[in-house]
mmCIF file of C-alpha atoms in Angstrom:
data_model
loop_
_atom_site.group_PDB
_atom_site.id
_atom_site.type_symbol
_atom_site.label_atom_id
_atom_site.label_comp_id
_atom_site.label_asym_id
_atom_site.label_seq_id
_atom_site.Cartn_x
_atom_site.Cartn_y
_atom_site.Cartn_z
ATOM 1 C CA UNK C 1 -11.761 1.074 16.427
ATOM 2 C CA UNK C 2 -15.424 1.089 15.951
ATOM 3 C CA UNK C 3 -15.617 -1.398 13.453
ATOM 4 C CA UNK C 4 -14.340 -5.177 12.923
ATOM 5 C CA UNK C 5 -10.923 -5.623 10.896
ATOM 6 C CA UNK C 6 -12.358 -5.901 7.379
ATOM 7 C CA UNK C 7 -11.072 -8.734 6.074
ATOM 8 C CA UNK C 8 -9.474 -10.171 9.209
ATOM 9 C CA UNK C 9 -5.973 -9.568 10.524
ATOM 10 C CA UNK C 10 -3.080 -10.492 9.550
ATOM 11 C CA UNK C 11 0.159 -10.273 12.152
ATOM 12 C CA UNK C 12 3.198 -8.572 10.484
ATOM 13 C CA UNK C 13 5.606 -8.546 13.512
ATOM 14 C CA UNK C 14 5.146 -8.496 17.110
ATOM 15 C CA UNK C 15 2.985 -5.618 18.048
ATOM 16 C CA UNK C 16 1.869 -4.983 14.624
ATOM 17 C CA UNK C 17 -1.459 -6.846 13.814
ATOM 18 C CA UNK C 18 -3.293 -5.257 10.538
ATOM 19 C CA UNK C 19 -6.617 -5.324 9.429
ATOM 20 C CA UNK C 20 -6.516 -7.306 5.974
ATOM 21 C CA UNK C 21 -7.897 -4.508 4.006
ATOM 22 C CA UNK C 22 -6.043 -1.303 4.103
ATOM 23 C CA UNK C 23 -6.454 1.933 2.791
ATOM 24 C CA UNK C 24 -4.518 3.788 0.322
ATOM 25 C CA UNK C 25 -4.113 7.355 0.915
ATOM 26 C CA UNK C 26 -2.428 8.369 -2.734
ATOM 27 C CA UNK C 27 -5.909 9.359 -3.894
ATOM 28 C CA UNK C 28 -6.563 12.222 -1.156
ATOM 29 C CA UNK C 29 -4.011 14.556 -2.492
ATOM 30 C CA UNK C 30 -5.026 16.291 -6.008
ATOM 31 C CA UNK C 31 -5.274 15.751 -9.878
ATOM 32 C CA UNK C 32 -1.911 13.195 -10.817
ATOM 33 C CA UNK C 33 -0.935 13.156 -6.990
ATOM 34 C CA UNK C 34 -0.121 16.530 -7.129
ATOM 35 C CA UNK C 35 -1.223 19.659 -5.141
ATOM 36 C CA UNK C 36 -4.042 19.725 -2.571
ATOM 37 C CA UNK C 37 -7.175 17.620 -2.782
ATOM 38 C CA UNK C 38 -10.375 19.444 -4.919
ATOM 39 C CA UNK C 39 -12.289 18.957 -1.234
ATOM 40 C CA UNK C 40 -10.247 18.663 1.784
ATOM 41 C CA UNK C 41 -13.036 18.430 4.167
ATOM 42 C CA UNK C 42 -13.878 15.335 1.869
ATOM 43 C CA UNK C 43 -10.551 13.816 2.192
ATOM 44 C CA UNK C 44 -10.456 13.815 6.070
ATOM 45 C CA UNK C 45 -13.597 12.093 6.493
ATOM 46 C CA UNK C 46 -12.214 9.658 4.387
ATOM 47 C CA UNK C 47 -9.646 9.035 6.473
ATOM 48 C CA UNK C 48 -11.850 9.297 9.539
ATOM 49 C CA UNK C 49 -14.437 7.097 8.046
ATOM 50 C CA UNK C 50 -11.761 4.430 7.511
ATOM 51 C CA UNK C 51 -10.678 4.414 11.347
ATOM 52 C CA UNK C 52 -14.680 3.910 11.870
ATOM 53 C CA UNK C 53 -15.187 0.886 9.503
ATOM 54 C CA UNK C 54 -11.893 -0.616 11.668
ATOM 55 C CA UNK C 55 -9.051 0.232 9.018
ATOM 56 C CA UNK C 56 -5.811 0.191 11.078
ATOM 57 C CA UNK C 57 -3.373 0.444 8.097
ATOM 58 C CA UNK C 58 -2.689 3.120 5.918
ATOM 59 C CA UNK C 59 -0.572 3.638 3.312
ATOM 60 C CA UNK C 60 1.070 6.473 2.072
ATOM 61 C CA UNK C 61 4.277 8.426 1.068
ATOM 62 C CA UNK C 62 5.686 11.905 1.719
ATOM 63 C CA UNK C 63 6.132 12.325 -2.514
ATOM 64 C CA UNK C 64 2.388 11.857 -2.488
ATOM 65 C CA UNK C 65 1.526 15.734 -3.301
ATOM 66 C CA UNK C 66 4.682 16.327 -2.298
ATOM 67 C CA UNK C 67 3.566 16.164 1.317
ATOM 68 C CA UNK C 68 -0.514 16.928 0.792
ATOM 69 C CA UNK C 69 -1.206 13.331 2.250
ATOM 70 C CA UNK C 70 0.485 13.082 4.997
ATOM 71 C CA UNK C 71 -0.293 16.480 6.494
ATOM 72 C CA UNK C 72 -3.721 15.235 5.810
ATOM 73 C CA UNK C 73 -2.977 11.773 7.679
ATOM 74 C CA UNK C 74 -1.782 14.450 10.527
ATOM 75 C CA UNK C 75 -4.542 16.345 11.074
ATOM 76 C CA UNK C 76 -7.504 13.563 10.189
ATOM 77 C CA UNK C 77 -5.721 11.307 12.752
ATOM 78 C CA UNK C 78 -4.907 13.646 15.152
ATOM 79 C CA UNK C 79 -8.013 13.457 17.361
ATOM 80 C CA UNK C 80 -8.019 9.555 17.897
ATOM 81 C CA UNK C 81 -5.952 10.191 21.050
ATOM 82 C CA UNK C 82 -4.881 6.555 22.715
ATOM 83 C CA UNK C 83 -6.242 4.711 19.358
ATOM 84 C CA UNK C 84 -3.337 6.266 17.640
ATOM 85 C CA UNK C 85 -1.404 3.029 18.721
ATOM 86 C CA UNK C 86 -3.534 0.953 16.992
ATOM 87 C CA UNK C 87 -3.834 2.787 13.725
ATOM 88 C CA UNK C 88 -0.023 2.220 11.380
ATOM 89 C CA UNK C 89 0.524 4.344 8.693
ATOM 90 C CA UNK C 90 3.011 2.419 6.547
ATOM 91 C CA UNK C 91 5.050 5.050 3.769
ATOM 92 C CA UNK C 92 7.743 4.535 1.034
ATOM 93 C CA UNK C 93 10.780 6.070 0.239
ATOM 94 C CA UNK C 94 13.099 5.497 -2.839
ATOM 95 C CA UNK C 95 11.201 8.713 -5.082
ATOM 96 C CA UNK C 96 10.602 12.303 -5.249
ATOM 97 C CA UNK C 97 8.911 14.422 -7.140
ATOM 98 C CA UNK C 98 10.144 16.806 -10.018
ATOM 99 C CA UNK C 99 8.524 19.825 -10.918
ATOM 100 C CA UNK C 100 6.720 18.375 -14.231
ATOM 101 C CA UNK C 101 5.218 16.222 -11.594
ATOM 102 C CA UNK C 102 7.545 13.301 -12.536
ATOM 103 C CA UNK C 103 8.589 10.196 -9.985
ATOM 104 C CA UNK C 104 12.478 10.301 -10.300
ATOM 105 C CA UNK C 105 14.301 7.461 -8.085
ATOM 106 C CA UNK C 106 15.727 9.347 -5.251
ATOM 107 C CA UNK C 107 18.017 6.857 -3.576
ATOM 108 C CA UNK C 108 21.255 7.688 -2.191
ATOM 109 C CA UNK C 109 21.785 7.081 2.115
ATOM 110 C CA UNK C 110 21.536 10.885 2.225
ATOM 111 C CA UNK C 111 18.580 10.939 -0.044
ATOM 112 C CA UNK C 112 16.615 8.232 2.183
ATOM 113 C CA UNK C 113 17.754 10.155 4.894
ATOM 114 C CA UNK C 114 16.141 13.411 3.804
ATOM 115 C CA UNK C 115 13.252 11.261 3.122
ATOM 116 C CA UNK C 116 12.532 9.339 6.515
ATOM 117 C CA UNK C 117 12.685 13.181 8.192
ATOM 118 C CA UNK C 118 10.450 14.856 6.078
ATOM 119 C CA UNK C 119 8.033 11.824 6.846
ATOM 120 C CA UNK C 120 8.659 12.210 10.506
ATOM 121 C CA UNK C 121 7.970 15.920 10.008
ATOM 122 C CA UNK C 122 4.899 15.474 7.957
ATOM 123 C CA UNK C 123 3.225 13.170 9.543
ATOM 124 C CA UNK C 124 4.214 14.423 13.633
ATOM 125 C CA UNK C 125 5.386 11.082 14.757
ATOM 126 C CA UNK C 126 8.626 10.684 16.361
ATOM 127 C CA UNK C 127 9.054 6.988 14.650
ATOM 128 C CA UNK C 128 7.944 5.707 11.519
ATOM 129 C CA UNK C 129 5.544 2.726 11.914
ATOM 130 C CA UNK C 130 6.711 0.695 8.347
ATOM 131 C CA UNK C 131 9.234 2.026 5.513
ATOM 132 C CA UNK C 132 8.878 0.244 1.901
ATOM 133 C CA UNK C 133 11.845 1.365 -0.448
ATOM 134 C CA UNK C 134 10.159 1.851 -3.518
ATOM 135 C CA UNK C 135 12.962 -0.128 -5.684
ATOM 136 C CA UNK C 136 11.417 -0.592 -9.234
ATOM 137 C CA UNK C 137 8.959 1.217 -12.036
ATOM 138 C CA UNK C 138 10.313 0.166 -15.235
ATOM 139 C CA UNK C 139 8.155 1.366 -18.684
ATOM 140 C CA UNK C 140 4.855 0.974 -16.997
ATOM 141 C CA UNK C 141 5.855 2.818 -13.738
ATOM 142 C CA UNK C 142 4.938 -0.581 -11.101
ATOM 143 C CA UNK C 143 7.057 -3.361 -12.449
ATOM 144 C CA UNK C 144 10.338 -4.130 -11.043
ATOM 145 C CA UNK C 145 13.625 -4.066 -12.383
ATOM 146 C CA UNK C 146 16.699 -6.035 -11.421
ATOM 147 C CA UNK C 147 19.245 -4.143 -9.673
ATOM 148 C CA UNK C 148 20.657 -4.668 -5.940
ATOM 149 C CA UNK C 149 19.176 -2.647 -3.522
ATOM 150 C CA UNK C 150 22.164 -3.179 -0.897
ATOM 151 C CA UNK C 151 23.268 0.069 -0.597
ATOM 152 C CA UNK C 152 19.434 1.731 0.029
ATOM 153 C CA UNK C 153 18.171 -0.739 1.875
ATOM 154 C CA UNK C 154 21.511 -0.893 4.046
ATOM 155 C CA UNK C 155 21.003 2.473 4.660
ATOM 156 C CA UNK C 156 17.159 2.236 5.999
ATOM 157 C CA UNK C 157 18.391 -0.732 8.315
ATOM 158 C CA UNK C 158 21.212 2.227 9.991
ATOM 159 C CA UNK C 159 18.362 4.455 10.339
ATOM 160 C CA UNK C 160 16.246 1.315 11.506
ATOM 161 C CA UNK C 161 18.900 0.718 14.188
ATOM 162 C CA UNK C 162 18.875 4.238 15.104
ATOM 163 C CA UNK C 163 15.454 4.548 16.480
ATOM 164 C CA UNK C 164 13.400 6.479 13.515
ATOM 165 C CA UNK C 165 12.100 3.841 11.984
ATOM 166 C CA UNK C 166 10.443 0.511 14.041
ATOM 167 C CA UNK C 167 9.954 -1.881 10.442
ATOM 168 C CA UNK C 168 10.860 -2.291 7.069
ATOM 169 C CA UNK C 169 9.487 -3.507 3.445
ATOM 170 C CA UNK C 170 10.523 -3.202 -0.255
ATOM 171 C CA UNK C 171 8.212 -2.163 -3.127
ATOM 172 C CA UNK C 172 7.974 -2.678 -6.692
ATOM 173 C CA UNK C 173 10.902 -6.272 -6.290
ATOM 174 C CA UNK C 174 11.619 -9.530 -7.436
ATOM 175 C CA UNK C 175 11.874 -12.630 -5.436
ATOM 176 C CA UNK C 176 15.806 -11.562 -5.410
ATOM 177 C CA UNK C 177 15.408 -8.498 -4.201
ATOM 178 C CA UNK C 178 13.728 -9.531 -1.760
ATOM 179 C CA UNK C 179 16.118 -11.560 -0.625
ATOM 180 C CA UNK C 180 19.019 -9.715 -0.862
ATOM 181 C CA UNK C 181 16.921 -7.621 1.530
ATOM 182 C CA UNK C 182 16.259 -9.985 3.973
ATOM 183 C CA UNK C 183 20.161 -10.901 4.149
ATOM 184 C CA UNK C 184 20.023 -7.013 5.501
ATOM 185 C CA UNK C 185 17.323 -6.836 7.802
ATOM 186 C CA UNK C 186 13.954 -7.759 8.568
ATOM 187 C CA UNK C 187 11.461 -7.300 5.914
ATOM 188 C CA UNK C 188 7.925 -7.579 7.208
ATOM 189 C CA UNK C 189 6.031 -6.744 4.363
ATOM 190 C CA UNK C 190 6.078 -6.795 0.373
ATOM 191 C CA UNK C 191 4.471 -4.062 -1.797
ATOM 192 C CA UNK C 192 4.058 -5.127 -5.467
ATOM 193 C CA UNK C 193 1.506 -4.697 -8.532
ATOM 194 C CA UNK C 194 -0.914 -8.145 -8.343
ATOM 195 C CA UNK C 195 -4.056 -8.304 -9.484
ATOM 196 C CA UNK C 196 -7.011 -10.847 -10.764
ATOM 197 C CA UNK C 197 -5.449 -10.211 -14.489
ATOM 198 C CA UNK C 198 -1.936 -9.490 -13.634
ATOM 199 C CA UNK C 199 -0.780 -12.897 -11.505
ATOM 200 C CA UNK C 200 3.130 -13.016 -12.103
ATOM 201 C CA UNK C 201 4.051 -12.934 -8.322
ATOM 202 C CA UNK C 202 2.042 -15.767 -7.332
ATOM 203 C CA UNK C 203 5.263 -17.638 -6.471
ATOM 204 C CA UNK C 204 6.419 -14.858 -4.839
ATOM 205 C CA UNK C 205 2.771 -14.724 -2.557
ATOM 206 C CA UNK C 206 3.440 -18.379 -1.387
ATOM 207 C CA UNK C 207 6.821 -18.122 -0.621
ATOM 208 C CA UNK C 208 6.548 -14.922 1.838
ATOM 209 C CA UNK C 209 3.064 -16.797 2.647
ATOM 210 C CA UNK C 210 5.863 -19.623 4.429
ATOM 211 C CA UNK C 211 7.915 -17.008 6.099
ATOM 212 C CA UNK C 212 4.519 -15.009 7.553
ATOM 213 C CA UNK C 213 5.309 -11.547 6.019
ATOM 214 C CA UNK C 214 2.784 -9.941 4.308
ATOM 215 C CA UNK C 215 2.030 -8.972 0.744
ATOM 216 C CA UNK C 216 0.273 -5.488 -0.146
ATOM 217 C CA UNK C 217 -0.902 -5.737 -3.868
ATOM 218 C CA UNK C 218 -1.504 -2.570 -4.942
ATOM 219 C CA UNK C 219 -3.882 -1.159 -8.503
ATOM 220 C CA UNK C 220 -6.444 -3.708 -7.919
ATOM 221 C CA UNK C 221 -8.119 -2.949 -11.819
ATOM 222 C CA UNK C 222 -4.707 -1.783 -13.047
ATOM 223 C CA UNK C 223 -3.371 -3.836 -16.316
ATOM 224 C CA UNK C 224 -6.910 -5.414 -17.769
ATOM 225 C CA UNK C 225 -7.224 -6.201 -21.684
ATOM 226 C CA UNK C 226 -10.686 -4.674 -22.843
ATOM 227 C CA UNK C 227 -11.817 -8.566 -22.449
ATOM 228 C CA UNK C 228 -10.707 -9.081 -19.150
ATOM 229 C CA UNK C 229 -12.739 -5.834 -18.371
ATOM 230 C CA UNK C 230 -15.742 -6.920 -19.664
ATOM 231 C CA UNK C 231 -15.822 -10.592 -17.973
ATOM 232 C CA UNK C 232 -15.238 -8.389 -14.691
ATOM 233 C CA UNK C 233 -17.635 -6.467 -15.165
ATOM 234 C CA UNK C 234 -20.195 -9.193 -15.974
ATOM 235 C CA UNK C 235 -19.282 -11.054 -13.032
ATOM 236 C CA UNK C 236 -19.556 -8.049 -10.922
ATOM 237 C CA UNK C 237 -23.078 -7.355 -12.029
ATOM 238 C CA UNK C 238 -24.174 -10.968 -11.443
ATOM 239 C CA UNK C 239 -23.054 -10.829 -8.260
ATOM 240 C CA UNK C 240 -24.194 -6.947 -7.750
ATOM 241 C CA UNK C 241 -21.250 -5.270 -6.732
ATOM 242 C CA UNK C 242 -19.238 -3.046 -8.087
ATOM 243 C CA UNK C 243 -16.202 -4.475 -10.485
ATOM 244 C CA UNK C 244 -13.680 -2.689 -7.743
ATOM 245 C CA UNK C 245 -15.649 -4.694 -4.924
ATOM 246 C CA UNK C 246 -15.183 -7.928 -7.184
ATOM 247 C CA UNK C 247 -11.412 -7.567 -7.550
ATOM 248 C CA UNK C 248 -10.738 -6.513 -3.500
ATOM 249 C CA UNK C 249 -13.001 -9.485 -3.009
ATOM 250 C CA UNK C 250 -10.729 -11.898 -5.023
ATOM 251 C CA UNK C 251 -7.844 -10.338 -3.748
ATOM 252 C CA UNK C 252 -8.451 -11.100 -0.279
ATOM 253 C CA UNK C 253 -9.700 -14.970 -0.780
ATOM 254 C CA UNK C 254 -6.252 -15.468 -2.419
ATOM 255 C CA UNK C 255 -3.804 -16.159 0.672
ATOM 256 C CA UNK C 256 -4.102 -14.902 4.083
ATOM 257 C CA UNK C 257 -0.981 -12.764 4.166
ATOM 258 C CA UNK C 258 -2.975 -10.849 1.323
ATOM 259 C CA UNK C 259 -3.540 -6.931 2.309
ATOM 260 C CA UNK C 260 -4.720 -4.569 -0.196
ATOM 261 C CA UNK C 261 -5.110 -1.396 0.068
ATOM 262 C CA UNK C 262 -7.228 0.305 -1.983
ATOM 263 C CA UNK C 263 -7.486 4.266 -2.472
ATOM 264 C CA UNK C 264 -10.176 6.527 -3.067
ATOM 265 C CA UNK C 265 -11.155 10.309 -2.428
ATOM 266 C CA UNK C 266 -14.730 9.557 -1.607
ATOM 267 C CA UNK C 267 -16.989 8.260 1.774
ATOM 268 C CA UNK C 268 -19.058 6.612 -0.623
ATOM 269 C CA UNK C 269 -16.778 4.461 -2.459
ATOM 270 C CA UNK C 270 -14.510 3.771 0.913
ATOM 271 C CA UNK C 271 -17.690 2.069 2.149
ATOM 272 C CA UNK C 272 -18.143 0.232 -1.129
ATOM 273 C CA UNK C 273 -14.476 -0.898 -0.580
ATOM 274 C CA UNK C 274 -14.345 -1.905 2.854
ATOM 275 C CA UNK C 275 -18.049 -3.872 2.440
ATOM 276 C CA UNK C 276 -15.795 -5.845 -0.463
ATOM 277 C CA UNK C 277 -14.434 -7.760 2.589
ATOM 278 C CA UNK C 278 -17.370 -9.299 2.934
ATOM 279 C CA UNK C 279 -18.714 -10.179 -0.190
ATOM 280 C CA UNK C 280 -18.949 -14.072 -1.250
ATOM 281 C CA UNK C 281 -18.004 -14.999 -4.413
ATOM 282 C CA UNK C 282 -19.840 -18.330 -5.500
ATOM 283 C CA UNK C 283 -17.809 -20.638 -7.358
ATOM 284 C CA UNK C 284 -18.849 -19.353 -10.670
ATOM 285 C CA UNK C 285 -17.448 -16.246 -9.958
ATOM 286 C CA UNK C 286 -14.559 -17.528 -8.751
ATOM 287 C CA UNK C 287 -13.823 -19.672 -12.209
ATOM 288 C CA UNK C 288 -14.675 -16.930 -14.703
ATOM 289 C CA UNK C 289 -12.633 -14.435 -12.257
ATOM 290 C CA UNK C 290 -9.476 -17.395 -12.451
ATOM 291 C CA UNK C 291 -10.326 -17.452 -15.927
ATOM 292 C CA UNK C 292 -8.919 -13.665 -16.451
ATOM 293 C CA UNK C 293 -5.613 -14.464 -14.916
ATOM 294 C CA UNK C 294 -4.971 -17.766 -17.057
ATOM 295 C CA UNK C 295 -1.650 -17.184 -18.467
ATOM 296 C CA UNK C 296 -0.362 -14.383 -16.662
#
């Protein structure tokens, strides 16, 4: 890659070393993840640009248009050649999508397994890098809810075992969850809704922290109280950034096993994002930005 891991790297498994900050490829399909993208030359030099900057993780899912992103992951990766090794698209299964555009669970062994091909399909690989099962959602859509995910997570190790799939991760748990999971198979990675005002797995983030798997926090302004916003934002411009920038920046000083991955549709704001790697917060940034999350 062209460019130094933003952020750092963080080691998920053998033969699976991840630059820090990610990118989230939800954004590239069209209005409410649905349909193609308004410019699709736009969206693949996203994707390109990424790879450039030294992004090596990408996250995505085949309900994600229903398939727009990863046939765009396809063809905007496709000319890497060799690098292709070093670049690991990470999906999710556990959802599809219903004609009103909806996110019903979709989580039966045959479901998953309908799932896991259309992802090989869509995205031309003959083995899936990283599978999250999506698990939760609850009122807001990204909080979990309790439930045991034995019998869909059982069924990802099988096809695990099988050859389609090299690693596995759950999305949208609790701390149970995730270990009932880990009583199945491997889990290298975690995929749940943290943020600078939303701080309720921060148990969770030190535990998996111990164990060296990694934790992908995902809607980095998601959740914020018009208060919160505005001390963002006011730390943002004293530091002058972007409030987006701010919160990756946080993000990433929080524990090393920290990897978000933040989306976009746009060159421009990719580059803001990635340059958040390297943005210093003094310490009075840091203590107004704690200072959002007290209580969460």
């Amino acid at each position: 890659m062209a460019g130094d891991a933003p952020g750092g790297t963080f080691t998920m498994a053998d033969g699976l070393t991840l630059a820090r900050l990610g990118f989230g490829a939800m954004q590239l399909a069209g209005p409410g993840v649905w349909g193609p993208p308004k410019d699709r030359d736009e969206a693949i030099a996203v994707v390109r640009t990424a790879v450039e900057l030294g992004v090596n993780h990408i996250d995505t899912a085949d309900f994600y248009g229903p398939h727009v992103t990863n046939e765009l992951l396809r063809e905007a990766l496709a000319p890497y050649g060799e690098l292709r090794d070093e670049l690991y698209v990470v999906t999710k299964v556990g959802a599809v999508r219903d004609e009103q555009g909806g996110w019903p669970h979709a989580r039966s062994p045959r479901q998953l397994r309908e799932q896991v091909e259309s992802n090989l399909r869509t995205l031309g690989v003959d083995v899936l890098d990283v599978v999250n099962l999506r698990v939760g959602g609850g009122a807001d859509g990204h909080s979990p809810v309790p439930g045991s995910l034995a019998e869909p997570f059982g069924a990802l190790a099988e096809l695990r075992q099988r050859g389609l799939i090299r690693h596995l991760g759950v999305s949208v748990v609790n701390a149970e969850q995730v270990r009932e999971a880990q009583s199945i198979a491997p889990v290298v990675t975690v995929q749940n809704w943290y943020n600078v005002a939303h701080r309720g797995d921060e148990p969770l983030i030190a535990s998996l922290a111990e164990q060296d798997i990694s934790y992908v926090p995902f809607w980095p302004l998601g959740g914020f109280t018009p208060i919160q916003s505005a001390t963002l934002e006011t730390v943002a411009k004293d530091v002058g950034a972007s409030p987006q920038a701010v919160a990756l920046a946080w993000l990433l000083r929080q524990s090393p096993n920290v990897l978000p991955i933040p989306g976009t549709s746009s060159v421009a704001h990719l580059r803001e994002n990635v340059a958040a790697a390297a943005l210093d917060l003094p310490a009075d940034a840091l203590a107004a930005l704690d200072g959002i999350g007290s209580g969460s």
